Coordinates of C-alpha atoms in Angstrom, one line a residue:
X1 CA 6.9 -28.5 -2.5
X2 CA 5.1 -25.6 -0.8
X3 CA 5.6 -21.8 -0.7
X4 CA 4.7 -19.2 1.9
X5 CA 3.4 -15.7 1.3
X6 CA 3.4 -13.3 4.1
X7 CA 1.4 -10.1 3.9
X8 CA 2.4 -7.7 6.7
X9 CA -0.5 -5.3 6.8
X10 CA -1.2 -2.2 8.9
X11 CA -3.8 -4.0 11.1
X12 CA -2.7 -7.6 10.8
X13 CA -0.5 -10.3 9.2
X14 CA -1.8 -12.8 6.7
X15 CA 0.2 -16.0 6.0
X16 CA -0.7 -18.1 2.9
X17 CA 0.7 -21.5 2.1
X18 CA 0.4 -22.6 -1.6
X19 CA 1.4 -25.7 -3.5
X20 CA 4.0 -26.0 -6.2
X21 CA 1.4 -25.1 -8.8
X22 CA 0.2 -22.0 -6.9
X23 CA -3.0 -23.6 -5.5
X24 CA -3.8 -22.3 -2.0
X25 CA -3.3 -24.9 0.7
X26 CA -4.2 -22.9 3.8
X27 CA -4.1 -19.5 5.3
X28 CA -4.3 -17.8 8.7
X29 CA -4.3 -14.2 10.1
X30 CA -3.0 -12.5 13.2
X31 CA -4.0 -9.0 14.3
X32 CA -2.2 -6.2 16.2
X33 CA -2.8 -2.6 17.1
X34 CA -1.7 0.7 15.7
X35 CA -0.8 3.4 18.3
X36 CA -1.7 7.0 17.8
X37 CA 0.2 8.9 20.5
X38 CA -0.8 12.3 19.1
X39 CA -3.1 13.5 16.3
X40 CA -1.6 12.6 13.0
X41 CA 0.8 10.1 14.5
X42 CA 0.7 6.4 13.7
X43 CA 3.2 3.9 15.1
X44 CA 3.6 0.1 15.7
X45 CA 6.0 -2.0 17.7
X46 CA 7.9 -4.3 15.2
X47 CA 7.9 -7.0 18.0
X48 CA 4.2 -7.4 17.3
X49 CA 4.9 -8.3 13.7
X50 CA 7.3 -11.0 14.8
X51 CA 4.8 -12.4 17.4
X52 CA 2.1 -12.4 14.7
X53 CA 4.4 -14.3 12.3
X54 CA 5.4 -16.8 14.9
X55 CA 1.8 -17.5 15.7
X56 CA 0.8 -17.8 12.1
X57 CA 3.7 -20.2 11.4
X58 CA 2.8 -22.4 14.4
X59 CA -0.8 -22.7 13.1
X60 CA 0.2 -23.6 9.5
X61 CA 2.9 -26.1 10.8
X62 CA 0.3 -27.8 13.0
X63 CA -2.5 -28.0 10.5
X64 CA -0.9 -28.6 7.1
X65 CA 1.6 -31.4 6.6
X66 CA 2.6 -29.7 3.3
X67 CA 4.3 -27.1 5.4
X68 CA 7.3 -29.4 5.9
X69 CA 8.0 -29.2 2.2
X70 CA 8.5 -25.4 2.3
X71 CA 10.9 -24.3 -0.4
X72 CA 10.4 -20.5 -0.6
X73 CA 9.1 -17.5 1.3
X74 CA 8.1 -14.1 0.2
X75 CA 7.2 -11.1 2.3
X76 CA 5.0 -8.2 1.3
X77 CA 4.7 -5.2 3.7
X78 CA 3.0 -1.9 4.2
X79 CA 5.4 0.6 2.6
X80 CA 7.3 3.7 3.9
X81 CA 7.5 2.7 7.5
X82 CA 10.8 3.5 9.3
X83 CA 12.2 0.7 11.5
X84 CA 15.3 2.1 13.2
X85 CA 18.0 -0.3 14.4
X86 CA 21.1 0.1 16.4
X87 CA 24.4 -1.7 15.9
X88 CA 23.0 -4.8 17.6
X89 CA 19.9 -4.8 15.4
X90 CA 17.8 -3.7 18.3
X91 CA 14.7 -1.6 17.6
X92 CA 15.4 2.0 18.8
X93 CA 11.8 3.3 18.7
X94 CA 8.4 2.3 17.4
X95 CA 8.0 2.1 13.6
X96 CA 6.6 5.3 12.2
X97 CA 4.0 4.1 9.7
X98 CA 2.9 5.1 6.2
X99 CA -0.1 7.1 7.3
X100 CA 1.8 9.2 9.9
X101 CA 1.8 12.9 8.9
X102 CA 4.0 14.4 11.6
X103 CA 6.8 15.0 9.1
X104 CA 4.9 17.2 6.7
X105 CA 7.2 20.2 7.3
X106 CA 10.3 18.0 6.7
X107 CA 8.7 16.5 3.6
X108 CA 8.0 20.0 2.2
X109 CA 11.6 21.0 2.8
X110 CA 13.0 18.0 1.0
X111 CA 10.5 18.2 -1.8
X112 CA 11.7 21.8 -2.5
X113 CA 15.1 20.4 -3.4
X114 CA 15.0 19.7 -7.1
X115 CA 17.1 16.5 -6.8
X116 CA 14.3 14.6 -5.0
X117 CA 11.7 14.7 -7.8
X118 CA 14.4 14.4 -10.4
X119 CA 16.0 11.3 -9.0
X120 CA 13.2 9.6 -7.0
X121 CA 10.5 10.4 -9.6
X122 CA 8.1 11.3 -6.9
X123 CA 6.9 14.1 -4.6
X124 CA 8.4 13.7 -1.1
X125 CA 5.1 12.8 0.7
X126 CA 5.0 13.1 4.5
X127 CA 4.3 9.4 4.7
X128 CA 7.6 8.5 2.9
X129 CA 10.6 7.4 4.9
X130 CA 13.2 10.1 4.3
X131 CA 11.1 12.9 6.0
X132 CA 10.4 10.6 8.9
X133 CA 14.2 10.4 9.5
X134 CA 14.5 14.1 9.3
X135 CA 11.8 14.4 11.9
X136 CA 13.6 12.0 14.2
X137 CA 16.9 14.0 13.7
X138 CA 15.1 17.2 14.7
X139 CA 13.0 15.9 17.5
X140 CA 14.7 12.8 18.8
X141 CA 18.4 13.5 18.3
X142 CA 19.5 10.9 20.8
X143 CA 17.6 8.2 18.8
X144 CA 19.0 9.5 15.5
X145 CA 22.5 9.2 16.8
X146 CA 22.0 5.5 17.5
X147 CA 20.8 4.5 14.0
X148 CA 23.0 1.9 12.3
X149 CA 20.3 0.6 9.9
X150 CA 16.9 1.8 8.6
X151 CA 14.6 -1.0 7.3
X152 CA 11.1 -1.0 5.9
X153 CA 8.6 -3.3 7.6
X154 CA 9.0 -6.1 5.0
X155 CA 12.8 -5.8 5.2
X156 CA 12.6 -6.1 9.0
X157 CA 10.8 -9.4 8.6
X158 CA 13.4 -10.5 6.1
X159 CA 16.1 -9.7 8.6
X160 CA 14.4 -11.9 11.2
X161 CA 14.0 -14.7 8.6
X162 CA 17.5 -14.5 7.1
X163 CA 19.8 -12.5 9.5
X164 CA 20.6 -10.1 6.6
X165 CA 19.8 -6.5 5.9
X166 CA 18.2 -6.7 2.5
X167 CA 15.3 -4.9 0.7
X168 CA 13.7 -5.1 -2.7
X169 CA 13.4 -2.3 -5.3
X170 CA 9.6 -1.8 -5.1
X171 CA 9.5 -1.2 -1.4
X172 CA 12.6 0.9 -1.4
X173 CA 11.2 3.2 -4.2
X174 CA 8.9 4.6 -1.5
X175 CA 11.6 5.9 0.7
X176 CA 12.6 9.0 -1.3
X177 CA 16.2 7.7 -1.2
X178 CA 16.1 5.5 -4.3
X179 CA 17.1 6.6 -7.8
X180 CA 14.0 4.9 -9.2
X181 CA 15.1 4.9 -12.8
X182 CA 18.6 3.4 -12.0
X183 CA 17.1 1.1 -9.3
X184 CA 19.9 2.0 -6.8
X185 CA 20.3 4.1 -3.7
X186 CA 21.1 7.8 -4.5
X187 CA 24.1 9.2 -2.6
X188 CA 22.8 12.7 -3.3
X189 CA 19.3 12.0 -1.8
X190 CA 20.8 10.2 1.2
X191 CA 23.2 13.0 1.9
X192 CA 20.4 15.6 1.6
X193 CA 18.6 13.9 4.5
X194 CA 21.7 13.3 6.6
X195 CA 21.8 9.5 5.9
X196 CA 24.4 7.2 4.3
X197 CA 24.5 4.1 2.1
X198 CA 26.0 2.2 5.1
X199 CA 22.7 2.6 6.9
X200 CA 20.7 1.2 4.0
X201 CA 19.9 -2.4 3.3
X202 CA 21.4 -4.3 0.4
X203 CA 19.1 -3.9 -2.7
X204 CA 17.8 -6.8 -4.8
X205 CA 14.9 -7.4 -7.1
X206 CA 11.8 -8.7 -5.4
X207 CA 11.8 -12.0 -7.3
X208 CA 15.5 -12.7 -6.5
X209 CA 16.8 -14.6 -3.5
X210 CA 17.5 -12.4 -0.5
X211 CA 19.0 -15.2 1.5
X212 CA 18.2 -18.6 3.1
X213 CA 15.9 -19.2 6.1
X214 CA 18.0 -19.2 9.3
X215 CA 19.0 -22.8 10.2
X216 CA 17.6 -22.5 13.7
X217 CA 14.2 -21.5 12.3
X218 CA 14.2 -24.3 9.7
X219 CA 14.9 -26.8 12.6
X220 CA 12.2 -25.2 14.8
X221 CA 9.7 -25.4 11.9
X222 CA 10.5 -29.0 11.1
X223 CA 11.5 -28.2 7.5
X224 CA 13.0 -30.9 5.2
X225 CA 15.5 -28.7 3.3
X226 CA 16.9 -25.2 2.7
X227 CA 14.3 -22.5 2.1
X228 CA 14.9 -19.5 -0.2
X229 CA 13.6 -16.1 1.1
X230 CA 12.7 -13.7 -1.8
X231 CA 13.5 -10.0 -1.8
X232 CA 9.8 -9.5 -1.4
X233 CA 7.8 -6.4 -2.3
X234 CA 5.8 -3.4 -1.1
X235 CA 2.2 -4.4 -0.6
X236 CA 0.9 -2.9 -3.8
X237 CA 3.6 -4.4 -6.0
X238 CA 2.9 -7.7 -4.3
X239 CA -0.8 -7.3 -5.0
X240 CA 0.1 -6.6 -8.7
X241 CA 2.1 -9.9 -8.7
X242 CA -0.9 -11.7 -7.2
X243 CA -3.3 -10.6 -9.9
X244 CA -0.8 -10.7 -12.7
X245 CA -0.5 -7.0 -13.4
X246 CA 3.0 -7.2 -14.9
X247 CA 2.9 -5.5 -18.3
X248 CA 1.8 -2.1 -19.7
X249 CA -1.8 -1.3 -19.0
X250 CA -2.6 -4.1 -16.6
X251 CA -3.8 -2.9 -13.3
X252 CA -6.2 -2.9 -10.4
X253 CA -8.3 -0.7 -8.1
X254 CA -8.0 -1.7 -4.5
X255 CA -10.6 -0.7 -2.0
X256 CA -8.9 -1.2 1.3
X257 CA -8.2 1.1 4.3
X258 CA -6.6 3.3 1.6
X259 CA -7.7 3.4 -2.0
X260 CA -5.2 2.5 -4.8
X261 CA -5.4 2.7 -8.5
X262 CA -2.3 0.9 -10.0
X263 CA -1.2 0.4 -13.5
X264 CA 1.9 -1.6 -14.6
X265 CA 4.4 0.2 -16.9
X266 CA 7.0 -1.3 -19.2
X267 CA 9.2 1.7 -18.8
X268 CA 10.1 4.5 -16.4
X269 CA 7.9 7.5 -16.9
X270 CA 7.9 9.6 -13.8
X271 CA 5.3 12.4 -13.4
X272 CA 5.7 13.8 -9.9
X273 CA 3.8 17.0 -10.7
X274 CA 0.6 14.8 -10.9
X275 CA 1.2 13.4 -7.4
X276 CA 1.1 9.9 -9.0
X277 CA 3.6 7.5 -7.4
X278 CA 6.1 6.0 -9.8
X279 CA 7.8 3.0 -8.3
X280 CA 9.9 0.0 -9.3
X281 CA 7.9 -3.2 -9.8
X282 CA 8.9 -6.3 -7.8
X283 CA 10.4 -7.9 -11.0
X284 CA 13.3 -6.6 -13.1
X285 CA 13.0 -3.9 -15.7
X286 CA 9.4 -3.1 -14.8
X287 CA 7.8 -0.2 -13.0
X288 CA 4.3 0.7 -11.9
X289 CA 2.4 3.9 -11.3
X290 CA -0.4 4.4 -8.8
X291 CA -2.6 7.1 -7.4
X292 CA -3.3 6.8 -3.7
X293 CA -6.1 8.1 -1.5
X294 CA -5.7 7.7 2.2
X295 CA -9.3 7.0 3.3
X296 CA -11.2 4.5 1.2
X297 CA -13.0 1.9 3.2
X298 CA -11.8 3.9 6.2
X299 CA -14.3 6.5 5.2
X300 CA -17.2 4.0 5.3
X301 CA -15.8 2.5 8.6
X302 CA -15.8 6.0 10.1
X303 CA -19.4 6.5 9.1
X304 CA -20.1 3.0 10.6
X305 CA -18.6 4.0 13.9
X306 CA -20.5 7.2 14.3
X307 CA -23.9 5.7 13.3
X308 CA -23.5 2.4 15.1
X309 CA -24.4 0.5 12.0
X310 CA -22.1 -2.0 10.3
X311 CA -20.8 -1.1 6.9
X312 CA -22.9 -3.9 5.3
X313 CA -26.0 -2.4 7.0
X314 CA -25.2 1.0 5.6
X315 CA -24.8 -0.1 2.0
X316 CA -27.8 -2.5 2.2
X317 CA -30.1 0.5 2.6
X318 CA -29.1 1.8 -0.9
X319 CA -30.7 -1.0 -2.9
X320 CA -29.3 -2.4 -6.0
X321 CA -30.2 0.2 -8.6
X322 CA -27.5 2.8 -9.4
X323 CA -28.7 6.4 -9.1
X324 CA -27.4 9.7 -10.1
X325 CA -25.3 11.5 -7.4
X326 CA -27.4 13.3 -4.9
X327 CA -27.0 16.8 -3.4
X328 CA -25.0 15.6 -0.4
X329 CA -21.3 15.6 -1.1
X330 CA -18.5 14.0 1.0
X331 CA -14.8 14.9 0.7
X332 CA -13.0 11.7 1.9
X333 CA -10.0 13.5 3.4
X334 CA -10.2 12.1 7.0
X335 CA -6.4 11.7 7.2
X336 CA -5.3 14.2 4.6
X337 CA -4.8 13.2 0.9
X338 CA -2.0 12.2 -1.5
X339 CA -3.1 12.1 -5.1
X340 CA -3.6 14.6 -6.5
X341 CA -3.4 17.2 -3.7
X342 CA -0.4 16.1 -1.6
X343 CA -2.1 17.7 1.4
X344 CA -1.6 16.1 4.8
X345 CA -3.6 18.8 6.6
X346 CA -6.9 18.8 4.7
X347 CA -9.7 17.0 6.5
X348 CA -13.0 15.5 5.4
X349 CA -16.4 17.3 5.2
X350 CA -20.0 16.9 4.2
X351 CA -21.8 19.6 2.2
X352 CA -25.3 19.9 1.1
X353 CA -26.9 18.6 4.3
X354 CA -30.5 19.4 4.9
X355 CA -33.2 18.6 7.5
X356 CA -34.3 15.8 5.2
X357 CA -30.9 14.2 4.9
X358 CA -31.0 10.5 5.8
X359 CA -28.4 8.0 6.8
X360 CA -28.8 6.5 3.3
X361 CA -27.9 9.9 1.9
X362 CA -24.8 10.1 4.0
X363 CA -23.8 6.6 3.0
X364 CA -24.3 7.3 -0.7
X365 CA -22.3 10.5 -0.4
X366 CA -19.4 8.5 1.2
X367 CA -19.4 5.9 -1.5
X368 CA -19.5 8.6 -4.2
X369 CA -16.8 10.7 -2.5
X370 CA -14.4 7.7 -2.4
X371 CA -15.2 7.0 -6.1
X372 CA -14.5 10.6 -7.1
X373 CA -11.2 10.4 -5.1
X374 CA -10.3 7.4 -7.1
X375 CA -11.2 9.3 -10.3
X376 CA -8.7 12.0 -9.2
X377 CA -6.1 9.2 -9.4
X378 CA -7.4 8.0 -12.7
X379 CA -7.2 11.4 -14.3
X380 CA -3.6 11.8 -13.0
X381 CA -2.6 8.4 -14.4
X382 CA -4.2 9.2 -17.8
X383 CA -2.0 12.4 -17.9
X384 CA 1.1 10.1 -17.8
X385 CA -0.1 8.1 -20.8
X386 CA -1.2 5.1 -18.8
X387 CA -4.0 2.9 -20.3
X388 CA -6.8 1.9 -17.9
X389 CA -9.7 0.5 -20.0
X390 CA -10.3 -2.4 -17.7
X391 CA -9.2 -2.9 -14.1
X392 CA -9.4 -5.7 -11.6
X393 CA -11.2 -4.8 -8.4
X394 CA -9.7 -6.1 -5.1
X395 CA -9.8 -5.3 -1.4
X396 CA -12.6 -5.6 1.2
X397 CA -14.7 -2.8 -0.3
X398 CA -14.9 -4.8 -3.6
X399 CA -17.4 -7.0 -1.9
X400 CA -20.0 -4.2 -2.5
X401 CA -21.2 -4.4 -6.1
X402 CA -23.1 -1.2 -5.5
X403 CA -19.9 0.6 -4.7
X404 CA -18.2 -0.9 -7.7
X405 CA -21.0 0.2 -10.0
X406 CA -20.5 3.8 -8.6
X407 CA -16.8 3.6 -9.2
X408 CA -17.0 2.0 -12.7
X409 CA -19.4 4.8 -13.8
X410 CA -17.4 7.6 -12.1
X411 CA -14.2 6.4 -13.8
X412 CA -15.9 5.2 -17.0
X413 CA -13.9 2.0 -16.7
X414 CA -15.0 -1.7 -16.6
X415 CA -14.2 -3.4 -13.3
X416 CA -13.6 -7.2 -13.2
X417 CA -13.8 -9.3 -10.1
X418 CA -11.5 -12.2 -9.7
X419 CA -13.1 -15.6 -9.1
X420 CA -13.4 -17.0 -5.6
X421 CA -9.9 -17.9 -4.3
X422 CA -6.7 -16.3 -3.3
X423 CA -5.2 -13.2 -5.0
X424 CA -3.6 -10.0 -3.9
X425 CA -0.5 -9.3 -1.7
X426 CA -0.2 -12.7 0.1
X427 CA -0.4 -14.7 -3.1
X428 CA 1.9 -12.2 -4.8
X429 CA 4.4 -12.7 -2.0
X430 CA 4.2 -16.5 -2.3
X431 CA 4.7 -16.2 -6.0
X432 CA 7.9 -14.2 -5.4
X433 CA 9.1 -16.9 -3.0
X434 CA 8.4 -19.5 -5.7
X435 CA 10.4 -17.6 -8.3
X436 CA 13.3 -17.0 -5.9
X437 CA 13.5 -20.7 -5.1
X438 CA 13.9 -21.5 -8.8
X439 CA 10.5 -23.3 -9.1
X440 CA 9.3 -21.1 -12.0
X441 CA 9.9 -18.0 -14.0
X442 CA 8.2 -14.6 -13.6
X443 CA 6.2 -15.3 -16.8
X444 CA 5.2 -18.7 -15.7
X445 CA 4.2 -17.7 -12.2
X446 CA 2.7 -14.2 -12.3
X447 CA -0.5 -15.0 -14.2
X448 CA -3.9 -13.3 -14.0
X449 CA -6.8 -14.9 -12.2
X450 CA -10.0 -16.0 -13.8
X451 CA -12.8 -13.4 -13.5
X452 CA -16.5 -14.2 -13.3
X453 CA -18.1 -10.8 -12.9
X454 CA -17.6 -7.7 -14.9
X455 CA -19.2 -4.4 -13.9
X456 CA -19.4 -1.9 -16.7
X457 CA -20.1 1.9 -16.5
X458 CA -23.7 2.9 -16.8
X459 CA -23.8 5.1 -20.0
X460 CA -27.1 6.6 -19.0
X461 CA -25.6 8.1 -15.8
X462 CA -22.1 9.0 -17.2
X463 CA -23.0 12.7 -17.7
X464 CA -24.5 13.0 -14.2
X465 CA -21.4 11.5 -12.6
X466 CA -19.1 13.7 -14.7
X467 CA -21.0 16.8 -13.5
X468 CA -20.9 15.6 -9.9
X469 CA -17.2 15.0 -10.2
X470 CA -16.5 18.5 -11.4
X471 CA -18.4 19.8 -8.4
X472 CA -16.3 17.5 -6.2
X473 CA -13.1 18.9 -7.7
X474 CA -14.3 22.5 -7.1
X475 CA -15.2 21.7 -3.5
X476 CA -11.6 21.0 -2.4
X477 CA -10.1 24.5 -2.7
X478 CA -13.2 26.0 -1.2
X479 CA -13.2 23.7 1.8
X480 CA -9.4 24.1 2.2
X481 CA -9.7 27.8 2.5
X482 CA -12.1 27.6 5.5
X483 CA -10.5 24.8 7.4

């Protein structure tokens, strides 16, 4: 038997084939573009996702004989995106993505209605799905009138795989339409944003079976038997499944395009006033909370673009030794910010620049600024009672041990790096497919990886980082006033 995990990311799709004991067999990636028609807008054509998936499947089928024994598929997707479909399941307009901020006015209006925080457990952020639909209603009424179904990106792939409109709890919790405690669509929240339950997909748990792979696809892919398709998950819930963060206190920090600090919770403990996200987990009777910053590695990539040096070149100039924060400060708000500010309009800045400021000084300030942004999330999570003494570090930025030393000391938390091998959203999605097929239980499948490296906070620099963090916190309102 084999199982397929699909990670539908913002910039590309990753497909991972694993064996019946969870060992990776092979993987491939396909990339696509994000469109920015206007400042603050971010869109994609869902047809690009299907083309990427078809190309990935063709490669896995050709290279790995084990693909013929496929028994289960799980899909993880970038959250909050709005795929609008007509009565024939045709895409009405490009998908508005999670990092699109055009609906900030609509988000503020919905968030002012007490029912949204009370029932969804979250602030209505501009990137969430409900305000996007309110924006479409106001600015594209002809498109709004045609909407028969609204699907999230992962659910759209599930529709293509199974022919059914179905979504999991973890992804759906990021729409602002879900009663997150009850794990069901809220008629009150839907009505407040001019939507109906009929336009929503059927809800299931991420580890449950959403349906079977369409027979025509099974024949085209040369498969030997029926294939279960799992409910799937939002990307961060899938990453939690991939690294075994399933019970109270287990979690990770992810250094990707955005930065995420996630902790699993055994119960539902919303705290919207902190700007922490409280979502259903991808398995029954579990939730998770996370703080999100919108520009993590994106901040370093931005500095790379304007300096003409690759990110690895920038960080190489800092050496191995950890130093106290310098006078140059960077606010990493290149695309606005979620936790803790919920401010789509704030933008990044450098302060403390002098004639002697070097490229290395700018690089160090960017790394520290992202670390302090993650500490904002850490402080917010601690306010909810979450325990975060030790976190796994994942994502592309985790390859920089220098950056992890800065983050560990800024948060005063030990960071552990998984051993070489697969982990994260693609593996989590494959694990959900495995459970949905009946080849294992959640407890048997969602295990933590081995770790070989632990990075502890530097006690000698803790006070210096604490002081720099307080300055970082004070800079936000001052910069906000003058922007």
